[in-house]
Amino acid sequence: MTDPASTALLTDHYELTMLAGALRDGTADRECTFEVFTRRLPDGRRYGVACGIERVLEAVEAFRFGDAELQALARDGVCDEDTLSWLREYRFRGRIDGYPEGELYFPGSPLLTVQATFAEAVLLETVILSILNHDSAIAAAAARMVSAANGRRIIEMGSRRAHEAAAVTAARAAYLAGFTATSNLQAGSRYGIPTSGTSAHSFTLLHDSERSAFEAQVAALGTGTALLVDTYDISRGIETAVEVAGTELGAIRIDSGDVGALARQAREQLDSLGATGTRIVVSGDLDEYSIAALRAEPVDGYGVGTSLVTGSGAPTAGLVYKLVEVEGKPVAKRSSHKESRGGRKGALRTHKGTGTALEEIVYSATPGATPPEAGPHDRFVPIPLMRNGERVDDLPTLEDNRQRLRHALVSVPWEGLKLSAGEPAIPTVFPDRGA
Amino acid sequence: MTDPASTALLTDHYELTMLAGALRDGTADRECTFEVFTRRLPDGRRYGVACGIERVLEAVEAFRFGDAELQALARDGVCDEDTLSWLREYRFRGRIDGYPEGELYFPGSPLLTVQATFAEAVLLETVILSILNHDSAIAAAAARMVSAANGRRIIEMGSRRAHEAAAVTAARAAYLAGFTATSNLQAGSRYGIPTSGTSAHSFTLLHDSERSAFEAQVAALGTGTALLVDTYDISRGIETAVEVAGTELGAIRIDSGDVGALARQAREQLDSLGATGTRIVVSGDLDEYSIAALRAEPVDGYGVGTSLVTGSGAPTAGLVYKLVEVEGKPVAKRSSHKESRGGRKGALRTHKGTGTALEEIVYSATPGATPPEAGPHDRFVPIPLMRNGERVDDLPTLEDNRQRLRHALVSVPWEGLKLSAGEPAIPTVFPDRGA
């Protein structure tokens, strides 16, 4: 059994064959820069949301080859003895800069910059991309849903529709993006995210009557709980709910049917029963579009599942990890439309005096290049993340980054918040196009 | 830190609040049957592929609450003292039947049947669905790709586009479905799946010339390796590749551009250089449709990434976990179109004498019901998986199940193998519709 805490085998076979080849001919020690970026935003999205950076740092720290990992590689004939000996001593000693979590990114933004020897950096390609492609895809979808919810409570409850481990980090990404809570207990325990949940239809069906189910739930959770009223007949369910819990009932939840129309009827009925403070929570196949369509309805909260954990049509962010510099010299693939811009890069986000973002200036940061001048409202986006393989001090927390995204979305030009497909919210400008 | 080997917190909050309510009013001990099924196949698919069953059994065995898990629940106020005490003693003691991995399923097929007390079974909802929804979605997409590849080699290399843990099980699902190998080393180590990989563009860019990169790779991996020829100019790349490795070169890989046209040119060039045995492998945003479109081209193998790990448009299988029976009596939600059929069920797959599948007969298996009669070519689909919380002996292996799917796909009526959206390959019939 390999060590579940090691990330070293979350790696593609070819990274080890490249390592073996490079160790043999001496190129393994060349100082390299790899860059994570995307050529385009998926699905006509207007912005990407950096997410998973903190998890990348943890994965890099845990990228160590112990006996079990080395034995697995030897047994499967993945690499030769010299390479195995080198791996035994492996730990990342390079530097990493990147966009903080919650920051927006655009096509060509240098989301993560990894500087180390080829050997040290090439091994990290897969695990870095896995984390960033997943977490950023979910965060981008979540941010659109939070915008659509327009200040109403929105709860993540998609765990059952995602891989069991992906579900935990999807909950984290949703919280970063402004979701109020998650149903996922591991996410609560691991990341300190508020969890919530009351009951499913099975709880009602288990009981001899809807009334006895509601009584059991109120006895256990108090009158402030949310009762699920659509197992049998919704209006009878609401009647029973208020009879059992009184007008202090916290909330009702509707999980099926035309939830907009049902919410209106429910509001009227609750008010007529005197339960004017009882909130209405809706769930059931919601996405950013249906959430936006419910804006005019008397809905107090949303529960979102499938569309969140699947990135609402864009389950992966399309980020790539490309070698852009070798021993200080820019390199780039040249055969096709899938071109990259060589050279290490920086990014300056410019803003109007009002705070509205203007451009993403992605400039050459190769040794000797001069960075552009920042105006009083502009800021350089990447921050230092690792030096000599050690995480820098005082990295921002998940709560910090949650605020960061909230502020970043306020800075986006109005068209950039539209849910429809279109151009990125701000253009990316490459002043050193020749580089 | 909670125990990474425990699956107990891969659970939605509401399962514990339901448990608390049911413990309090005595309904927790009622004997229940929960069923996993789907109401429809996603995206107009013709069949589903059962995958993740083995992982579900592992997750159920590892579903234990240790000190760390209980402390997390207490700290977050998820449940009361009585419930925590009950959880400390929890282990699943019920029975599970289900479709073996590699078996096809259709709307309404009873993919998994869990029988236990309400308390024991309700807690498993999320982790069971997470696993089955993810793994089955990937397996279904993979099976379509394998059909499209029509016997040519097909390699899974999508890890970088999926959550790092999901990537490992996606590789497993792809192998079950007939993929030849995976790039993912953890999948190789954990599940014994063949891994493969040679080099990326970064390896060529690292070197002073394409030639020196090819020389390094051939020195490390021999002439049987696959050289990536599209970093600069493909025809010059092929020329150099054959100069370096000789006509015994194993393969070339093309990762960008119009791969069909490029494969034709490459075949001609390789043949003219005498490398008539050198295979051509293509990769780069392939899915089942582009694989099928390449059938007439001289392609020897495919590398598939993004589309595989994202389920090619259907990243989750849409499976639900519903309470269908309480103390021997069928129960079902009744308020909307999202109805379920109550009662424990069995499934009989009927076939013509030729072996072609005819119908999925989903019948009542409540105590006292009579199962339908099986003809000589028919078979009952579910198998026993767990008894008294213990896995039954001699469950089929991954290799067994890989063969099972291969045979099952041969039994599908011709229209059922079409890639286009449409009706399920065979109809599901409910003879006990009243139940």
XYZ file of N, CA, C and O in Angstrom, chain B residues 155-277:
492
model
N -5.540 4.987 -24.964
C -4.854 5.220 -23.698
C -5.490 6.396 -22.970
O -5.774 7.427 -23.581
N -5.717 6.239 -21.690
C -6.316 7.274 -20.844
C -5.209 8.192 -20.349
O -4.240 7.733 -19.741
N -5.333 9.499 -20.587
C -4.303 10.430 -20.144
C -4.924 11.750 -19.688
O -4.380 12.820 -19.951
N -6.056 11.641 -18.982
C -6.793 12.846 -18.611
C -6.576 13.327 -17.187
O -7.247 14.261 -16.750
N -5.639 12.729 -16.453
C -5.517 13.051 -15.025
C -5.465 14.549 -14.759
O -6.070 15.051 -13.823
N -4.728 15.273 -15.560
C -4.529 16.711 -15.326
C -5.804 17.531 -15.449
O -5.820 18.694 -15.073
N -6.835 16.953 -16.022
C -8.079 17.704 -16.199
C -9.145 17.315 -15.189
O -10.309 17.663 -15.354
N -8.763 16.524 -14.185
C -9.730 16.060 -13.192
C -9.150 16.246 -11.807
O -7.929 16.294 -11.635
N -9.996 16.332 -10.810
C -9.546 16.317 -9.419
C -8.544 15.177 -9.241
O -8.734 14.087 -9.777
N -7.496 15.419 -8.468
C -6.388 14.460 -8.401
C -6.801 13.070 -7.913
O -6.200 12.068 -8.328
N -7.816 12.980 -7.067
C -8.263 11.648 -6.630
C -9.254 11.067 -7.629
O -9.263 9.857 -7.880
N -10.072 11.909 -8.204
C -11.015 11.443 -9.224
C -10.262 10.891 -10.428
O -10.707 9.935 -11.074
N -9.096 11.478 -10.704
C -8.300 11.023 -11.846
C -7.931 9.550 -11.718
O -7.926 8.804 -12.701
N -7.633 9.125 -10.491
C -7.204 7.740 -10.262
C -8.355 6.768 -10.551
O -8.187 5.736 -11.204
N -9.542 7.132 -10.092
C -10.667 6.228 -10.301
C -11.224 6.367 -11.717
O -11.820 5.426 -12.240
N -11.009 7.510 -12.343
C -11.384 7.636 -13.760
C -10.537 6.688 -14.602
O -11.033 6.049 -15.537
N -9.259 6.584 -14.254
C -8.387 5.651 -14.976
C -8.879 4.216 -14.809
O -8.877 3.420 -15.749
N -9.329 3.901 -13.597
C -9.871 2.567 -13.334
C -11.128 2.323 -14.170
O -11.295 1.265 -14.777
N -12.011 3.318 -14.221
C -13.258 3.173 -14.991
C -12.954 3.001 -16.478
O -13.598 2.205 -17.169
N -11.964 3.743 -16.968
C -11.598 3.642 -18.380
C -11.053 2.249 -18.692
O -11.374 1.658 -19.725
N -10.251 1.728 -17.775
C -9.694 0.383 -17.987
C -10.808 -0.664 -17.978
O -10.851 -1.554 -18.841
N -11.719 -0.541 -17.028
C -12.884 -1.441 -17.011
C -13.579 -1.433 -18.370
O -14.000 -2.460 -18.887
N -13.677 -0.249 -18.955
C -14.421 -0.097 -20.205
C -13.630 -0.540 -21.430
O -14.153 -0.486 -22.538
N -12.369 -0.931 -21.248
C -11.621 -1.458 -22.380
C -10.448 -0.603 -22.831
O -9.798 -0.944 -23.824
N -10.165 0.505 -22.143
C -8.955 1.253 -22.463
C -7.744 0.334 -22.255
O -7.752 -0.546 -21.387
N -6.694 0.589 -23.033
C -5.517 -0.270 -23.015
C -4.622 0.019 -21.815
O -4.022 -0.881 -21.236
N -4.508 1.288 -21.465
C -3.566 1.693 -20.428
C -3.968 3.075 -19.937
O -4.874 3.707 -20.485
N -3.276 3.521 -18.897
C -3.489 4.863 -18.362
C -2.138 5.532 -18.165
O -1.117 4.846 -18.016
N -2.128 6.852 -18.139
C -0.911 7.592 -17.797
C -0.733 7.701 -16.293
O 0.339 8.049 -15.815
N -1.761 7.394 -15.510
C -1.783 7.710 -14.079
C -1.060 6.649 -13.242
O -1.501 5.498 -13.166
N 0.018 7.044 -12.588
C 0.843 6.077 -11.861
C 0.142 5.524 -10.626
O 0.319 4.354 -10.275
N -0.661 6.350 -9.968
C -1.378 5.852 -8.790
C -2.384 4.778 -9.197
O -2.562 3.785 -8.485
N -3.026 4.963 -10.333
C -3.973 3.944 -10.823
C -3.226 2.657 -11.146
O -3.726 1.552 -10.894
N -2.012 2.810 -11.685
C -1.203 1.627 -11.957
C -0.869 0.893 -10.676
O -1.022 -0.335 -10.565
N -0.434 1.652 -9.674
C -0.010 1.057 -8.419
C -1.189 0.480 -7.635
O -1.126 -0.625 -7.105
N -2.286 1.230 -7.600
C -3.419 0.847 -6.762
C -4.248 -0.279 -7.376
O -4.763 -1.136 -6.665
N -4.425 -0.241 -8.704
C -5.362 -1.175 -9.339
C -4.701 -2.132 -10.329
O -5.389 -2.902 -10.985
N -3.376 -2.043 -10.444
C -2.697 -2.964 -11.348
C -2.981 -2.714 -12.823
O -2.883 -3.616 -13.648
N -3.336 -1.487 -13.165
C -3.631 -1.145 -14.552
C -2.314 -0.809 -15.259
O -1.474 -0.110 -14.691
N -2.112 -1.281 -16.502
C -0.880 -0.916 -17.207
C -0.791 0.598 -17.381
O -1.790 1.246 -17.681
N 0.414 1.152 -17.168
C 0.597 2.593 -17.376
C 1.509 2.802 -18.579
O 2.301 1.941 -18.927
N 1.369 3.962 -19.190
C 2.269 4.254 -20.299
C 2.469 5.750 -20.435
O 1.680 6.544 -19.923
N 3.543 6.122 -21.113
C 3.856 7.525 -21.310
C 5.288 7.639 -21.757
O 6.119 6.796 -21.413
N 5.586 8.662 -22.535
C 6.959 8.827 -23.018
C 7.471 10.237 -22.751
O 8.285 10.440 -21.870
N 6.943 11.244 -23.479
C 7.444 12.589 -23.211
C 6.459 13.658 -23.684
O 5.548 13.383 -24.459
N 6.684 14.871 -23.189
C 5.848 16.026 -23.514
C 6.677 17.024 -24.328
O 7.885 16.860 -24.485
N 6.026 18.060 -24.801
C 6.759 19.086 -25.547
C 7.860 19.721 -24.709
O 8.889 20.141 -25.235
N 7.656 19.784 -23.405
C 8.659 20.423 -22.551
C 10.008 19.715 -22.661
O 11.054 20.345 -22.552
N 9.978 18.407 -22.893
C 11.237 17.661 -22.979
C 12.025 18.091 -24.218
O 13.248 18.238 -24.178
N 11.322 18.320 -25.304
C 11.987 18.802 -26.515
C 12.490 20.231 -26.308
O 13.631 20.568 -26.659
N 11.640 21.070 -25.709
C 12.016 22.476 -25.504
C 13.191 22.614 -24.541
O 13.973 23.563 -24.622
N 13.303 21.698 -23.617
C 14.406 21.716 -22.656
C 15.749 21.578 -23.353
O 16.755 22.127 -22.899
N 15.743 20.806 -24.447
C 17.004 20.481 -25.116
C 17.396 21.547 -26.129
O 16.581 22.351 -26.556
N 18.680 21.510 -26.521
C 19.164 22.516 -27.469
C 18.564 22.296 -28.851
O 18.517 23.216 -29.662
N 18.137 21.075 -29.130
C 17.519 20.800 -30.428
C 16.574 19.626 -30.268
O 16.667 18.849 -29.305
N 15.664 19.490 -31.222
C 14.751 18.354 -31.231
C 15.568 17.056 -31.300
O 15.257 16.068 -30.635
N 16.621 17.097 -32.108
C 17.452 15.910 -32.270
C 18.037 15.452 -30.931
O 17.986 14.268 -30.591
N 18.558 16.386 -30.166
C 19.178 15.963 -28.905
C 18.117 15.450 -27.924
O 18.378 14.546 -27.128
N 16.898 16.000 -28.008
C 15.817 15.480 -27.160
C 15.483 14.046 -27.563
O 15.338 13.160 -26.708
N 15.358 13.813 -28.867
C 15.052 12.457 -29.336
C 16.173 11.491 -28.952
O 15.926 10.344 -28.541
N 17.415 11.952 -29.089
C 18.542 11.084 -28.722
C 18.479 10.709 -27.246
O 18.698 9.552 -26.869
N 18.156 11.688 -26.410
C 18.074 11.417 -24.967
C 16.965 10.423 -24.672
O 17.120 9.505 -23.850
N 15.830 10.588 -25.352
C 14.711 9.683 -25.093
C 15.020 8.263 -25.561
O 14.729 7.287 -24.857
N 15.607 8.154 -26.737
C 15.934 6.822 -27.257
C 17.001 6.160 -26.385
O 16.948 4.950 -26.120
N 17.952 6.973 -25.901
C 18.982 6.408 -25.014
C 18.348 5.858 -23.748
O 18.739 4.809 -23.230
N 17.321 6.555 -23.238
C 16.704 6.122 -21.979
C 15.677 5.023 -22.191
O 15.539 4.125 -21.366
N 14.928 5.062 -23.286
C 13.776 4.167 -23.429
C 13.897 3.187 -24.592
O 13.012 2.355 -24.791
N 14.949 3.310 -25.396
C 15.118 2.381 -26.517
C 14.384 2.853 -27.761
O 13.579 3.789 -27.723
N 14.629 2.164 -28.876
C 14.029 2.601 -30.150
C 12.548 2.289 -30.226
O 11.839 2.803 -31.086
N 12.053 1.448 -29.319
C 10.627 1.114 -29.325
C 9.732 2.213 -28.782
O 8.507 2.099 -28.780
N 10.312 3.307 -28.327
C 9.550 4.380 -27.698
C 8.712 5.158 -28.725
O 8.843 4.951 -29.928
N 7.857 6.051 -28.215
C 7.071 6.931 -29.093
C 7.658 8.334 -29.006
O 7.751 8.903 -27.916
N 8.039 8.895 -30.139
C 8.611 10.241 -30.151
C 7.527 11.249 -30.543
O 6.772 11.029 -31.500
N 7.494 12.336 -29.792
C 6.496 13.386 -30.016
C 7.065 14.326 -31.082
O 8.069 14.994 -30.849
N 6.441 14.389 -32.251
C 7.092 15.023 -33.401
C 6.533 16.399 -33.753
O 6.947 16.987 -34.756
N 5.616 16.934 -32.951
C 4.968 18.175 -33.383
C 5.354 19.415 -32.578
O 4.570 20.350 -32.469
N 6.569 19.433 -32.036
C 6.968 20.635 -31.290
C 7.300 21.785 -32.246
O 6.942 22.936 -31.992
N 7.992 21.474 -33.337
C 8.364 22.527 -34.292
C 7.656 22.271 -35.624
O 6.538 22.729 -35.830
N 8.281 21.469 -36.499
C 7.688 21.187 -37.802
C 7.535 19.677 -37.895
O 8.511 18.927 -37.708
N 6.321 19.207 -38.174
C 6.060 17.767 -38.042
C 6.885 16.946 -39.020
O 7.470 15.928 -38.651
N 6.972 17.378 -40.294
C 7.675 16.488 -41.225
C 9.173 16.475 -40.927
O 9.828 15.431 -41.039
N 9.699 17.621 -40.499
C 11.105 17.580 -40.089
C 11.274 16.741 -38.822
O 12.267 16.034 -38.647
N 10.265 16.822 -37.929
C 10.300 16.015 -36.708
C 10.342 14.525 -37.021
O 11.100 13.762 -36.408
N 9.540 14.104 -37.994
C 9.502 12.682 -38.359
C 10.849 12.260 -38.961
O 11.391 11.190 -38.623
N 11.366 13.121 -39.829
C 12.666 12.827 -40.441
C 13.729 12.609 -39.359
O 14.457 11.619 -39.360
N 13.783 13.569 -38.437
C 14.768 13.486 -37.358
C 14.533 12.241 -36.501
O 15.484 11.551 -36.102
N 13.268 11.955 -36.228
C 12.943 10.804 -35.380
C 13.485 9.518 -35.994
O 14.090 8.684 -35.293
N 13.290 9.350 -37.289
C 13.753 8.119 -37.944
C 15.283 8.119 -38.060
O 15.922 7.079 -37.921
N 15.868 9.288 -38.283
C 17.333 9.357 -38.287
C 17.909 8.924 -36.946
O 18.908 8.208 -36.876
N 17.267 9.360 -35.870
C 17.797 9.071 -34.536
C 17.520 7.629 -34.127
O 18.407 6.927 -33.633
N 16.268 7.180 -34.325
C 15.879 5.863 -33.793
C 16.008 4.765 -34.836
O 15.976 3.577 -34.491
N 16.130 5.113 -36.088
C 16.155 4.104 -37.144
C 14.746 3.662 -37.497
O 13.756 4.103 -36.895
N 14.665 2.774 -38.451
C 13.344 2.348 -38.933
C 12.636 1.433 -37.938
O 11.497 1.045 -38.146
N 13.325 1.114 -36.845
C 12.685 0.316 -35.792
C 11.929 1.181 -34.788
O 11.399 0.657 -33.797
N 11.886 2.483 -35.030
C 11.172 3.399 -34.126
C 9.770 2.853 -33.820
O 9.020 2.512 -34.734
N 9.425 2.797 -32.534
C 8.147 2.212 -32.132
C 6.956 3.008 -32.628
O 6.037 2.468 -33.246
N 6.956 4.304 -32.342
C 5.785 5.105 -32.697
C 6.161 6.578 -32.746
O 7.180 6.998 -32.186
N 5.347 7.330 -33.447
C 5.397 8.784 -33.312
C 4.065 9.221 -32.725
O 3.054 8.531 -32.856
N 4.080 10.369 -32.030
C 2.823 10.913 -31.504
C 2.617 12.314 -32.054
O 3.558 13.109 -32.112
N 1.387 12.584 -32.484
C 0.990 13.911 -32.966
C -0.099 14.413 -32.026
O -1.107 13.728 -31.824
N 0.104 15.596 -31.448
C -0.766 16.078 -30.366
C -1.549 17.326 -30.738
O -2.247 17.898 -29.907
N -1.455 17.795 -31.975
C -2.128 19.056 -32.312
C -2.373 19.099 -33.802
O -1.813 18.312 -34.564
N -3.229 20.023 -34.204
C -3.533 20.205 -35.615
C -4.625 19.255 -36.086
O -5.282 18.586 -35.279
N -4.823 19.186 -37.406
C -5.823 18.300 -38.000
C -5.225 16.905 -38.042
O -4.577 16.505 -39.012
N -5.426 16.153 -36.962
C -4.659 14.913 -36.780
C -4.934 13.889 -37.869
O -4.063 13.079 -38.193
N -6.116 13.911 -38.469
C -6.420 12.961 -39.544
C -5.512 13.203 -40.745
O -4.801 12.293 -41.212
N -5.510 14.429 -41.231
C -4.666 14.777 -42.379
C -3.192 14.571 -42.041
O -2.423 14.032 -42.848
N -2.807 14.973 -40.838
C -1.409 14.835 -40.441
C -1.001 13.365 -40.348
O 0.116 13.005 -40.711
N -1.919 12.511 -39.909
C -1.609 11.082 -39.805
C -1.373 10.495 -41.197
O -0.458 9.683 -41.397
N -2.176 10.905 -42.162
C -1.994 10.400 -43.532
C -0.614 10.779 -44.069
O 0.126 9.959 -44.602
N -0.282 12.081 -43.930
C 1.035 12.539 -44.385
C 2.149 11.810 -43.653
O 3.157 11.419 -44.247
N 1.955 11.633 -42.341
C 2.995 10.992 -41.541
C 3.195 9.545 -41.986
O 4.329 9.063 -42.099
N 2.077 8.854 -42.264
C 2.176 7.452 -42.703
C 2.975 7.360 -43.998
O 3.866 6.503 -44.140
N 2.643 8.255 -44.932
C 3.338 8.259 -46.218
C 4.829 8.497 -46.014
O 5.673 7.787 -46.568
N 5.122 9.508 -45.184
C 6.525 9.850 -44.961
C 7.272 8.715 -44.260
O 8.386 8.355 -44.658
N 6.642 8.144 -43.219
C 7.290 7.044 -42.501
C 7.555 5.877 -43.454
O 8.644 5.290 -43.456
N 6.564 5.551 -44.269
C 6.733 4.440 -45.212
C 7.868 4.737 -46.189
O 8.696 3.865 -46.482
N 7.907 5.982 -46.661
C 8.943 6.338 -47.635
C 10.338 6.282 -47.009
O 11.330 6.069 -47.695
N 10.375 6.480 -45.678
C 11.666 6.399 -44.981
C 11.998 4.965 -44.574
O 13.041 4.711 -43.957
N 11.096 4.046 -44.873
C 11.322 2.646 -44.525
C 10.819 2.261 -43.155
O 10.950 1.111 -42.732
N 10.220 3.213 -42.431
C 9.722 2.928 -41.075
C 8.283 2.430 -41.171
O 7.367 3.004 -40.572
N 8.115 1.350 -41.897
C 6.753 0.876 -42.186
C 6.077 0.285 -40.954
O 4.856 0.190 -40.898
N 6.870 -0.094 -39.964
C 6.280 -0.662 -38.756
C 6.065 0.368 -37.652
O 5.533 0.042 -36.593
